[in-house]
Coordinates of C-alpha atoms in Angstrom, one line a residue:
Chain A
M22 CA 1.3 -157.2 100.9
W23 CA 0.4 -157.1 97.2
R24 CA -2.5 -155.8 97.9
I25 CA -1.5 -153.3 99.0
I26 CA 1.3 -152.7 96.3
S27 CA -1.6 -152.9 93.9
Q28 CA -4.4 -150.0 95.4
R29 CA -0.7 -148.3 95.5
L30 CA -0.3 -149.3 90.8
L31 CA -3.9 -148.3 91.1
S32 CA -3.1 -144.4 92.2
L33 CA -0.4 -144.5 91.0
I34 CA -2.3 -144.4 87.7
F35 CA -4.7 -142.0 88.9
V36 CA -2.0 -139.6 89.5
L37 CA -0.7 -140.3 86.9
F38 CA -3.3 -139.3 84.8
S39 CA -4.6 -136.1 86.6
V40 CA -0.5 -134.8 85.8
T41 CA -0.7 -135.3 82.9
F42 CA -4.0 -134.5 81.6
L43 CA -4.2 -131.3 83.5
T44 CA -0.7 -129.9 82.5
F45 CA -2.1 -130.8 78.7
I46 CA -4.9 -129.8 79.3
V47 CA -3.2 -126.1 80.6
S48 CA -0.7 -125.8 78.3
S49 CA -3.2 -126.1 75.4
L50 CA -5.0 -123.7 76.6
A51 CA -2.2 -121.3 76.5
P52 CA -3.1 -117.9 74.4
G53 CA -2.0 -117.0 70.9
D54 CA -1.2 -119.7 68.0
P55 CA 2.2 -120.7 68.9
V56 CA 3.1 -121.9 65.3
L57 CA 2.3 -117.8 63.9
N58 CA 4.6 -117.2 67.3
M59 CA 6.8 -119.8 65.6
M60 CA 7.1 -118.3 62.0
G61 CA 7.1 -114.4 63.6
G62 CA 6.6 -112.0 60.3
R63 CA 6.8 -114.8 57.7
Q64 CA 3.0 -115.2 56.1
D65 CA 3.9 -118.6 54.5
P66 CA 0.4 -121.3 55.0
V67 CA 2.4 -123.8 53.4
R68 CA 4.7 -124.1 56.1
Y69 CA 2.2 -122.6 58.3
Q70 CA -0.1 -125.9 58.0
F71 CA 3.6 -127.9 57.2
L72 CA 3.5 -126.9 61.4
R73 CA 0.8 -127.2 62.1
H74 CA 0.6 -130.6 61.4
M75 CA 4.5 -131.4 62.8
Y76 CA 3.3 -130.0 65.9
G77 CA -0.7 -132.1 65.8
L78 CA -2.3 -129.2 66.4
D79 CA -4.4 -130.3 63.1
L80 CA -6.0 -132.7 65.4
P81 CA -9.2 -132.6 67.7
W82 CA -7.7 -131.5 71.0
Y83 CA -8.9 -135.0 72.6
Q84 CA -6.7 -136.8 69.5
Q85 CA -3.9 -134.7 70.7
Y86 CA -3.6 -135.7 74.5
F87 CA -3.6 -139.1 73.5
N88 CA -0.9 -138.7 70.9
Y89 CA 0.4 -137.1 73.5
L90 CA -0.2 -139.8 76.0
G91 CA 1.2 -141.8 73.8
N92 CA 4.5 -139.8 72.8
L93 CA 5.1 -139.7 76.9
L94 CA 5.1 -143.4 76.9
S95 CA 7.8 -144.3 74.4
G96 CA 9.3 -140.9 75.8
N97 CA 8.8 -138.2 73.5
L98 CA 8.2 -135.5 75.7
G99 CA 7.4 -133.1 72.5
Y100 CA 9.1 -130.2 70.2
S101 CA 10.2 -127.1 71.6
F102 CA 8.4 -124.0 70.3
K103 CA 11.4 -122.3 70.3
Y104 CA 13.9 -124.0 68.5
P105 CA 11.3 -126.0 65.5
E106 CA 12.1 -129.8 65.0
R107 CA 14.4 -129.9 68.2
P108 CA 13.2 -132.4 70.6
V109 CA 12.3 -131.3 74.4
W110 CA 14.4 -133.7 76.0
S111 CA 17.1 -132.4 74.0
L112 CA 16.7 -129.2 75.2
I113 CA 16.4 -130.0 79.2
A114 CA 18.8 -133.8 78.9
N115 CA 21.2 -131.9 80.8
G116 CA 19.2 -130.6 83.4
V117 CA 18.3 -132.8 84.2
P118 CA 21.5 -135.3 86.2
V119 CA 21.8 -131.9 87.7
S120 CA 18.8 -131.8 89.3
M121 CA 18.6 -135.5 90.7
Q122 CA 22.3 -134.8 91.9
L123 CA 21.3 -131.7 93.7
G124 CA 17.5 -133.3 94.8
L125 CA 19.0 -136.5 96.3
T126 CA 22.4 -135.2 98.0
A127 CA 19.9 -132.5 100.0
L128 CA 17.8 -135.3 100.7
T129 CA 20.4 -137.5 102.5
V130 CA 21.8 -134.8 103.7
S131 CA 18.8 -133.8 105.5
V132 CA 17.9 -137.2 106.8
L133 CA 21.9 -137.5 108.1
L134 CA 21.1 -134.2 110.1
G135 CA 17.1 -134.0 110.3
V136 CA 17.1 -137.1 112.4
P137 CA 20.2 -136.4 115.0
A138 CA 18.7 -133.4 115.8
G139 CA 15.2 -134.9 116.0
V140 CA 16.8 -138.3 118.4
L141 CA 18.0 -135.7 120.8
S142 CA 15.8 -133.3 120.9
A143 CA 13.5 -136.0 122.2
L144 CA 16.2 -137.5 124.5
W145 CA 16.1 -134.0 126.0
Q146 CA 12.2 -133.4 126.1
N147 CA 11.6 -130.5 128.4
T148 CA 15.2 -128.5 128.6
W149 CA 16.5 -125.7 127.2
R150 CA 18.2 -127.9 125.2
D151 CA 15.4 -129.4 123.0
T152 CA 13.2 -125.5 123.3
A153 CA 16.4 -124.5 121.5
T154 CA 16.5 -127.9 118.9
M155 CA 13.5 -127.6 118.4
T156 CA 13.3 -123.3 118.0
I157 CA 16.0 -123.5 115.3
M158 CA 14.1 -126.3 113.5
L159 CA 11.1 -124.7 113.5
A160 CA 13.3 -121.6 111.7
L161 CA 14.7 -123.9 109.2
Y162 CA 11.1 -124.7 108.4
S163 CA 10.1 -122.0 107.7
V164 CA 12.0 -119.5 106.8
P165 CA 11.8 -119.6 103.2
S166 CA 15.2 -121.0 100.9
F167 CA 15.4 -116.9 99.3
V168 CA 16.0 -115.0 102.7
I169 CA 18.5 -118.5 104.2
I170 CA 20.6 -118.1 100.8
P171 CA 21.3 -114.1 101.3
V172 CA 22.4 -114.9 104.6
L173 CA 24.7 -117.3 103.9
W174 CA 25.7 -115.6 101.1
V175 CA 26.9 -112.8 103.9
V176 CA 28.2 -115.6 105.9
D177 CA 30.9 -116.8 102.8
L178 CA 31.8 -113.4 102.1
A179 CA 32.6 -112.8 105.8
L180 CA 34.6 -115.5 105.9
Y181 CA 36.3 -114.7 101.9
R182 CA 37.1 -111.1 103.3
A183 CA 38.7 -112.3 106.7
G184 CA 40.9 -114.4 104.8
W185 CA 39.2 -118.0 106.2
P186 CA 38.6 -120.5 103.8
S187 CA 34.9 -120.0 101.5
L188 CA 32.8 -121.3 99.5
P189 CA 31.9 -120.4 95.6
V190 CA 28.0 -119.4 96.1
A191 CA 27.0 -119.8 91.9
G192 CA 28.2 -122.5 89.4
W193 CA 28.2 -125.9 89.1
G194 CA 31.1 -129.1 88.9
K195 CA 33.2 -128.5 91.4
P196 CA 31.9 -130.5 95.2
E197 CA 32.0 -127.2 96.3
Q198 CA 30.0 -125.7 94.7
L199 CA 27.5 -128.0 95.4
I200 CA 27.8 -127.4 99.5
L201 CA 25.8 -124.3 99.7
P202 CA 22.4 -125.0 97.1
V203 CA 22.6 -128.5 99.3
L204 CA 22.2 -126.6 102.2
V205 CA 19.6 -124.1 101.8
L206 CA 17.6 -126.8 99.8
A207 CA 18.0 -129.7 102.5
A208 CA 17.2 -127.0 105.1
A209 CA 13.3 -126.8 105.1
N210 CA 13.6 -131.3 105.6
I211 CA 15.8 -130.7 108.0
G212 CA 13.6 -128.7 109.7
F213 CA 10.5 -131.5 108.7
I214 CA 12.2 -134.3 109.6
A215 CA 13.7 -133.1 113.1
R216 CA 10.5 -132.6 114.4
L217 CA 8.5 -135.4 112.7
M218 CA 11.6 -137.7 114.4
R219 CA 10.8 -135.7 118.4
S220 CA 7.4 -136.7 118.2
S221 CA 7.6 -140.3 116.7
M222 CA 10.3 -140.7 119.7
L223 CA 8.5 -139.6 121.9
E224 CA 5.6 -141.3 121.1
V225 CA 7.5 -144.8 120.8
M226 CA 8.5 -144.2 124.7
R227 CA 5.6 -143.7 126.6
Q228 CA 4.9 -147.8 125.1
D229 CA 5.2 -150.4 127.4
F230 CA 7.3 -152.5 125.3
V231 CA 9.6 -149.9 126.6
R232 CA 9.3 -149.9 129.7
T233 CA 9.2 -153.8 129.8
A234 CA 13.1 -153.2 128.3
R235 CA 14.0 -150.7 130.8
A236 CA 11.9 -153.2 133.6
K237 CA 13.9 -156.1 133.3
G238 CA 17.1 -154.2 133.5
A239 CA 18.2 -153.3 129.8
P240 CA 20.9 -150.6 129.8
E241 CA 19.4 -147.2 128.8
S242 CA 21.4 -146.6 125.7
I243 CA 20.3 -151.0 124.8
V244 CA 16.6 -149.3 124.9
I245 CA 17.3 -146.6 123.0
R246 CA 18.7 -148.0 120.2
R247 CA 16.9 -151.5 119.8
H248 CA 13.6 -150.4 121.0
V249 CA 13.0 -146.8 120.6
L250 CA 15.1 -145.8 117.8
R251 CA 14.0 -148.4 116.1
N252 CA 10.0 -147.9 116.2
A253 CA 10.7 -144.8 115.6
L254 CA 12.6 -143.9 112.2
L255 CA 8.8 -146.3 110.3
P256 CA 7.0 -142.5 110.2
L257 CA 10.1 -141.4 108.6
L258 CA 9.6 -143.5 105.8
T259 CA 6.1 -141.4 105.1
V260 CA 7.7 -138.1 104.9
L261 CA 10.3 -139.1 101.9
G262 CA 7.0 -138.0 99.5
P263 CA 6.2 -134.8 101.2
A264 CA 10.1 -134.5 101.3
T265 CA 10.9 -134.5 98.0
A266 CA 7.8 -132.2 97.3
F267 CA 9.6 -130.0 99.3
L268 CA 13.0 -130.3 97.3
V269 CA 10.7 -129.3 93.6
T270 CA 9.4 -126.4 94.1
G271 CA 12.4 -125.4 96.2
A272 CA 14.7 -126.3 93.3
F273 CA 13.5 -123.6 90.6
V274 CA 14.4 -121.3 93.3
V275 CA 18.1 -122.5 94.4
E276 CA 18.8 -123.5 91.0
N277 CA 18.3 -119.3 90.0
L278 CA 20.0 -117.9 92.4
F279 CA 23.0 -120.1 92.2
A280 CA 23.0 -120.4 88.7
I281 CA 23.0 -124.5 88.4
P282 CA 22.0 -126.1 85.2
G283 CA 19.0 -127.8 86.4
V284 CA 15.4 -128.7 85.1
G285 CA 14.6 -125.6 87.0
Y286 CA 16.8 -123.5 85.3
L287 CA 16.1 -124.4 82.1
A288 CA 12.4 -124.3 83.0
V289 CA 12.4 -120.8 83.5
Q290 CA 14.5 -119.9 80.5
S291 CA 12.5 -121.2 78.6
I292 CA 9.1 -119.6 80.1
G293 CA 10.9 -116.4 79.2
Q294 CA 10.7 -117.5 75.4
R295 CA 7.3 -118.6 75.7
D296 CA 8.3 -122.0 75.0
Y297 CA 5.6 -124.0 77.0
P298 CA 6.1 -127.4 75.1
V299 CA 9.6 -127.5 77.9
I300 CA 8.4 -125.9 81.2
Q301 CA 5.3 -128.5 80.1
A302 CA 8.1 -131.3 80.3
T303 CA 9.7 -130.1 83.4
T304 CA 6.0 -130.3 85.3
I305 CA 5.6 -133.4 84.0
L306 CA 9.2 -134.7 85.0
L307 CA 9.5 -133.5 88.5
A308 CA 5.6 -134.4 89.2
L309 CA 6.6 -137.9 88.1
A310 CA 9.9 -137.5 90.5
V311 CA 7.9 -137.1 93.1
V312 CA 5.3 -140.1 92.1
V313 CA 8.1 -142.4 91.9
M314 CA 9.2 -141.4 95.3
N315 CA 5.7 -141.6 96.8
L316 CA 5.8 -145.7 95.2
V317 CA 9.0 -146.3 96.3
T318 CA 7.8 -145.3 100.2
D319 CA 4.8 -147.4 100.0
I320 CA 6.6 -150.4 99.2
G321 CA 9.4 -149.8 101.7
Y322 CA 6.7 -149.3 104.6
T323 CA 5.1 -152.7 103.4
L324 CA 8.5 -154.0 103.7
A325 CA 9.6 -152.7 106.9
D326 CA 6.8 -153.1 108.5
P327 CA 5.6 -156.3 109.6
R328 CA 1.8 -155.6 111.1
V329 CA 1.1 -154.1 107.4
R330 CA 3.4 -156.8 105.1
A331 CA 1.2 -159.7 107.3
D332 CA -2.4 -157.9 105.9
Chain B
M16 CA -19.2 -129.6 154.8
A17 CA -17.7 -130.9 151.2
E18 CA -18.4 -128.3 148.6
I19 CA -20.5 -130.1 145.5
P20 CA -20.4 -127.9 142.4
T21 CA -23.6 -127.5 141.6
I22 CA -24.6 -128.2 137.9
A23 CA -24.8 -124.4 137.0
E24 CA -21.6 -124.2 138.0
Q25 CA -20.3 -127.4 136.2
T26 CA -21.7 -125.9 133.0
A27 CA -20.7 -122.8 133.5
P28 CA -19.2 -121.2 130.1
A29 CA -15.6 -121.5 129.5
R30 CA -14.1 -118.2 129.3
P31 CA -14.3 -117.0 126.3
W32 CA -11.7 -118.3 122.9
W33 CA -9.9 -114.8 122.7
M34 CA -8.6 -114.4 126.2
Y35 CA -7.0 -118.1 125.9
F36 CA -5.8 -116.3 122.7
L37 CA -4.6 -113.1 124.3
R38 CA -2.6 -115.8 127.0
N39 CA -0.6 -116.7 124.3
R40 CA 1.9 -113.8 124.0
A41 CA 3.1 -115.1 120.6
A42 CA 0.7 -114.8 118.8
T43 CA -0.6 -111.5 120.4
A44 CA 2.2 -110.1 119.7
G45 CA 2.1 -111.5 116.0
M46 CA -1.6 -110.4 115.7
V47 CA 0.1 -106.8 116.8
F48 CA 2.4 -106.7 114.1
I49 CA -0.1 -107.9 111.7
L50 CA -2.5 -105.4 112.6
V51 CA 0.2 -102.7 112.1
A52 CA 2.2 -103.6 108.7
L53 CA -1.8 -103.7 107.6
L54 CA -2.0 -100.1 108.6
L55 CA 1.3 -98.9 107.4
A56 CA 0.6 -101.0 103.8
L57 CA -2.7 -99.1 104.0
A58 CA -1.7 -95.6 105.0
G59 CA 2.3 -96.0 105.2
P60 CA 3.7 -94.9 101.5
T61 CA 1.2 -91.6 101.8
V62 CA 1.7 -90.6 105.4
Y63 CA 5.3 -90.9 104.9
Q64 CA 5.6 -88.8 102.2
R65 CA 4.1 -86.3 103.9
L66 CA 6.7 -86.3 106.7
L67 CA 9.3 -86.0 104.0
P68 CA 10.9 -82.4 102.4
A69 CA 8.2 -81.0 100.0
D70 CA 10.6 -81.2 96.9
Q71 CA 11.5 -84.3 98.0
Q72 CA 7.8 -85.7 98.1
R73 CA 7.5 -87.3 94.3
S74 CA 9.6 -89.8 94.7
R75 CA 7.4 -91.8 97.1
D76 CA 4.9 -93.7 95.0
G77 CA 7.6 -97.4 95.1
I78 CA 7.7 -96.4 90.8
F79 CA 9.7 -93.0 90.5
Q80 CA 13.5 -92.8 90.1
D81 CA 15.6 -90.2 91.4
Y82 CA 18.8 -90.9 89.9
E83 CA 20.2 -89.2 92.3
S84 CA 20.1 -91.6 95.6
I85 CA 20.9 -94.4 93.0
N86 CA 21.7 -97.2 95.8
A87 CA 21.4 -94.8 98.4
E88 CA 22.1 -95.6 102.5
A89 CA 19.7 -94.5 104.5
S90 CA 18.7 -90.5 104.9
P91 CA 16.3 -88.4 105.8
V92 CA 15.3 -88.0 102.3
H93 CA 15.5 -91.8 101.7
W94 CA 14.4 -93.6 105.4
L95 CA 15.8 -97.1 104.3
G96 CA 18.0 -96.3 100.7
A97 CA 17.0 -96.4 97.6
D98 CA 17.4 -99.1 94.8
Y99 CA 19.5 -99.0 92.0
L100 CA 17.0 -97.2 89.8
G101 CA 17.0 -94.6 92.7
R102 CA 13.4 -95.8 94.0
D103 CA 12.7 -95.3 97.7
T104 CA 13.2 -98.7 99.2
L105 CA 10.6 -98.1 102.6
T106 CA 7.8 -96.9 99.6
R107 CA 8.6 -100.1 97.9
L108 CA 9.1 -101.8 101.1
L109 CA 5.1 -100.4 102.1
V110 CA 3.7 -101.3 98.2
A111 CA 5.3 -105.3 98.9
V112 CA 3.8 -105.5 101.8
R113 CA 0.3 -104.5 100.1
V114 CA 0.5 -106.6 97.7
S115 CA 1.7 -110.0 99.8
L116 CA -1.5 -109.2 101.8
L117 CA -3.9 -108.4 99.0
V118 CA -2.1 -111.6 97.2
A119 CA -3.2 -113.4 100.1
F120 CA -6.5 -111.7 101.0
V121 CA -8.1 -112.8 97.5
V122 CA -6.4 -116.6 98.1
E123 CA -8.3 -116.8 101.2
A124 CA -11.1 -115.6 100.0
I125 CA -11.2 -118.3 97.6
N126 CA -9.8 -120.7 99.9
I127 CA -12.9 -120.4 102.7
G128 CA -15.4 -120.2 99.9
L129 CA -14.5 -122.8 97.0
G130 CA -12.7 -125.2 99.3
G131 CA -15.0 -124.7 102.5
L132 CA -18.0 -125.5 100.3
L133 CA -16.9 -127.8 98.3
G134 CA -15.5 -129.5 101.8
L135 CA -18.7 -129.1 103.5
L136 CA -20.7 -130.2 100.2
A137 CA -18.5 -133.6 100.0
G138 CA -19.3 -134.3 103.7
Y139 CA -22.8 -134.3 103.5
F140 CA -23.7 -135.4 101.0
G141 CA -21.9 -137.7 100.4
G142 CA -21.8 -140.4 97.1
W143 CA -21.6 -139.0 93.8
V144 CA -21.0 -135.3 95.2
D145 CA -18.4 -136.2 97.3
M146 CA -16.5 -138.4 94.4
L147 CA -16.9 -135.8 92.1
I148 CA -15.2 -133.3 94.5
S149 CA -12.8 -135.5 96.5
R150 CA -11.6 -136.5 92.9
L151 CA -11.0 -133.4 91.4
A152 CA -8.3 -132.2 94.5
D153 CA -7.1 -135.4 94.3
M154 CA -5.9 -134.9 91.1
L155 CA -4.4 -131.0 92.3
F156 CA -2.7 -133.0 94.6
A157 CA -1.5 -134.9 92.0
F158 CA 1.2 -132.0 91.6
P159 CA 3.6 -131.4 94.2
G160 CA 4.1 -128.2 95.9
L161 CA 4.2 -125.2 94.0
L162 CA 4.4 -127.2 90.3
L163 CA 0.8 -126.2 88.8
A164 CA 0.7 -122.8 90.2
I165 CA 4.3 -121.9 88.0
L166 CA 3.1 -123.8 84.8
I167 CA 0.0 -121.6 85.5
S168 CA 1.9 -118.2 85.7
A169 CA 4.1 -119.7 82.8
V170 CA 1.4 -120.1 80.6
F171 CA -1.3 -116.9 81.0
G172 CA 1.5 -114.9 82.8
S173 CA 2.7 -112.8 79.1
T174 CA -1.6 -112.5 78.3
A175 CA -2.4 -111.6 81.8
R176 CA 0.1 -108.7 81.5
E177 CA -1.6 -107.3 78.0
L178 CA -4.7 -107.8 78.8
Y179 CA -4.6 -106.3 82.2
G180 CA -1.1 -104.8 83.4
G181 CA 0.1 -105.1 87.0
T182 CA -3.0 -106.0 88.1
G183 CA -3.7 -108.9 85.9
R184 CA -0.6 -110.7 86.7
L185 CA -1.4 -110.2 90.4
L186 CA -5.0 -111.7 90.1
L187 CA -3.5 -114.8 88.4
V188 CA -0.6 -115.2 91.2
A189 CA -3.5 -115.4 93.5
A190 CA -6.0 -117.9 91.1
A191 CA -3.0 -119.9 90.6
L192 CA -2.1 -119.7 94.3
S193 CA -6.0 -120.7 95.4
L194 CA -5.9 -123.1 92.6
V195 CA -2.8 -125.1 95.0
S196 CA -4.5 -124.4 98.1
W197 CA -8.4 -125.2 98.3
P198 CA -7.8 -129.2 97.9
L199 CA -6.4 -129.1 101.0
M200 CA -9.4 -126.7 102.9
A201 CA -12.0 -129.1 101.2
R202 CA -10.4 -132.8 102.5
L203 CA -10.0 -130.5 105.8
I204 CA -13.9 -129.6 106.2
R205 CA -14.8 -132.6 104.4
S206 CA -13.2 -135.1 107.1
E207 CA -15.0 -132.6 109.5
T208 CA -18.7 -132.9 108.5
L209 CA -18.0 -136.8 108.1
A210 CA -17.6 -136.7 111.8
L211 CA -20.2 -134.1 112.5
K212 CA -22.8 -135.7 110.0
S213 CA -23.3 -139.1 112.7
R214 CA -23.9 -136.8 116.2
D215 CA -26.6 -136.3 117.9
F216 CA -27.7 -132.8 117.6
M217 CA -27.7 -133.6 113.7
L218 CA -30.1 -135.6 113.8
A219 CA -32.4 -134.2 116.1
S220 CA -32.5 -131.7 114.0
R221 CA -33.1 -133.3 110.6
S222 CA -36.0 -135.2 112.8
L223 CA -37.2 -132.2 113.5
G224 CA -37.6 -131.6 110.4
A225 CA -34.7 -129.0 109.1
S226 CA -34.0 -129.3 105.6
D227 CA -30.3 -129.6 104.4
F228 CA -29.8 -125.7 103.7
Q229 CA -30.5 -125.9 107.2
L230 CA -28.3 -127.9 108.4
I231 CA -25.8 -127.4 106.4
A232 CA -26.2 -123.6 107.4
R233 CA -27.5 -123.1 111.0
H234 CA -25.5 -126.8 112.6
L235 CA -22.7 -127.7 110.3
L236 CA -21.1 -124.2 108.9
P237 CA -20.8 -122.5 112.6
N238 CA -18.9 -126.0 114.2
V239 CA -16.5 -126.4 111.3
A240 CA -15.7 -122.7 111.0
W241 CA -13.0 -122.0 113.8
I242 CA -11.0 -124.7 111.5
I243 CA -11.9 -123.3 108.2
T244 CA -10.5 -119.5 110.2
V245 CA -7.1 -121.7 111.7
A246 CA -6.3 -123.0 108.3
A247 CA -6.7 -120.2 106.2
T248 CA -4.5 -118.5 108.5
L249 CA -1.8 -120.9 108.4
D250 CA -2.4 -121.2 104.4
V251 CA -1.3 -117.2 104.8
A252 CA 1.9 -118.0 105.4
S253 CA 2.7 -120.4 102.8
V254 CA 0.6 -118.2 100.5
I255 CA 3.0 -115.2 101.0
V256 CA 6.0 -117.1 100.5
N257 CA 4.8 -118.4 97.5
E258 CA 4.1 -114.8 95.5
A259 CA 7.5 -114.0 96.8
T260 CA 8.3 -117.5 95.6
L261 CA 6.2 -116.9 91.7
S262 CA 8.0 -113.1 91.5
L263 CA 11.6 -114.1 92.4
L264 CA 11.1 -116.7 89.4
G265 CA 9.7 -114.1 87.4
L266 CA 6.3 -115.5 87.2
G267 CA 4.9 -113.3 89.8
I268 CA 4.3 -109.6 90.2
E269 CA 6.6 -107.2 87.7
E270 CA 8.7 -104.5 87.9
P271 CA 7.7 -102.0 88.1
G272 CA 5.3 -103.4 90.5
A273 CA 7.0 -103.9 94.1
S274 CA 6.8 -107.3 95.9
L275 CA 8.9 -108.5 98.6
G276 CA 10.6 -111.6 96.4
L277 CA 11.1 -109.1 93.3
M278 CA 12.9 -106.8 95.8
I279 CA 14.9 -109.2 96.7
F280 CA 15.9 -111.0 93.5
R281 CA 17.2 -107.5 92.0
A282 CA 19.2 -107.3 95.2
A283 CA 21.0 -110.2 95.5
G284 CA 23.5 -109.7 92.8
K285 CA 24.4 -106.6 94.4
I286 CA 24.1 -108.3 97.7
E287 CA 27.9 -108.0 98.6
R288 CA 27.6 -104.0 97.9
Y289 CA 24.4 -102.9 99.3
P290 CA 23.0 -106.0 101.9
L291 CA 20.4 -104.1 103.0
Q292 CA 18.9 -104.1 99.8
V293 CA 18.6 -108.0 100.1
F294 CA 17.8 -107.8 104.2
I295 CA 15.0 -105.1 104.6
P296 CA 12.7 -107.5 102.5
A297 CA 13.7 -110.6 103.9
V298 CA 13.4 -109.6 107.3
M299 CA 10.0 -108.8 105.9
I300 CA 8.4 -111.7 105.4
T301 CA 10.5 -113.8 107.5
A302 CA 8.7 -111.5 110.2
L303 CA 4.7 -112.0 108.6
V304 CA 4.6 -115.7 107.6
L305 CA 6.4 -115.8 111.3
A306 CA 3.5 -113.8 112.1
F307 CA 0.5 -115.6 110.8
S308 CA 2.1 -119.1 111.9
F309 CA 2.0 -117.5 115.5
V310 CA -1.2 -116.2 115.1
G311 CA -3.0 -119.8 113.6
D312 CA -1.7 -121.7 116.3
G313 CA -3.1 -119.2 118.9
L314 CA -6.6 -119.7 117.2
R315 CA -6.3 -123.2 117.0
D316 CA -5.2 -123.3 120.9
A317 CA -8.2 -120.8 121.6
F318 CA -11.0 -122.2 120.0
D319 CA -9.9 -126.3 120.3
P320 CA -9.7 -127.2 124.1
R321 CA -7.5 -130.7 122.9
S322 CA -4.9 -129.4 121.4
R323 CA -4.7 -126.6 124.7
Q324 CA -4.2 -129.6 127.0
S325 CA -1.5 -131.3 124.7
G326 CA 0.8 -128.1 123.9

């Protein structure tokens, strides 16, 4: 087990190196002199040198990269180009808890809805209910979020016009403002998890030990709950990584369309202002979220599966 | 007396793949839809213009703003209405579909050329070639979802616009999306090549003196071509969504250019008054995505007898 965990940690270091290195390279290839942009019309050579030095832009690129890595390790994400001398962290700090709350709620909702849908579909295998559920799940999985959002808005609007209770379509802070964005963000993952759960259930139901359980006279509900479900849930752990990756891209769209001040929203704002360190930091934070989720998944899988544990 | 099939009968050529494809109704419908969409995207705006009264024909380039018909409803002059600047919705829709398909075409050309080739080389040569290509692919895989494409479009977006205008943005989006696409293709082709490499027909050709180039081009390529086709077709669906996502976030196609994502974003704010302006592009993108998914699945079933039997 420790061998597996140490292997995972090694690959984690590789992933972190890749993300920081590529992000650094892309951002430093950004055209134009950021310091000149920042100074605008004022051509002050002393100030120019000072700013270049402050941002470390007068160093060779590999030294800039190592400084950048060192700063990252000490929790410094760099300084904003738009607001000189303001750390990037102060610009996106408020967005981090917002995005985390949104993402984790969406993840929970997608598991809570996706798993039962997949399980029921497997139990109804090859009936019209199975087909209907799986068609809906396929639609949730493949219809892009920016198509689901207008549909929800229009339904919500119709409810409002009819005088029925309706939900706010934008903003952040109240619990009811969370409902629509979470549903949209969870949609793709619900479909993904339900389809995975169904095939995992069917796979386990074919196993010999399930037949044995039935043969010894165990009631169907016990067979399903104790023998099938517990084994079928295992592969679900592996989807947490990809599911988080879905959430990351989804967060950009959902936060921007619902005007939620998370990191995806702030990043897009900073792009308009050519504030590259902000988008650079956002990229690293979001990639890190996925990396951590993958690690948690791997360790969780190792702990949950006795076959892997014994290895 | 029982009929014993002759060897010729037993090995009679199976029906050609396209007969299996045509029996799949969803795939055939998807194929027809794609062909019609392609035709309309290419020739539609011009034909549409000719079908209108002579004095209205100027408003058909998708950019012309007809201030008399701002947010107009569908009429003989604007078949699907007009947007908030009085631009004809049908024309912009067709131009946007053209953009979607063009981006998808460029991305898949790169995806097949680069991803397919690198996958073949990595699988065939192994050793340090494989090491180099696989690690490069792994580095790009470290970024979840669209994150790298978002970073690249954000950093180089304004330069692309300044240098080459709308075309520059389109090419930048295509380049960013190809960078995200090719590692998966390379990985698929690599693993298939690895499996094929040790097969007897490869050994036989090699012992007859075939060169590396002949082995790759004459023996490996035809055997992985169907995987490349299926993977590229399925990837088109996500490229179309990704292009729309980037454009929606303001990182892809910009005004006055047309993109399905941009159309949805522009109209989203006034959805309660002009829902059709959102739903027309939304329905179109959903249809395109489903069509490419169906065709991709249909091709896979047609090419691969194993998936045909199980599904």
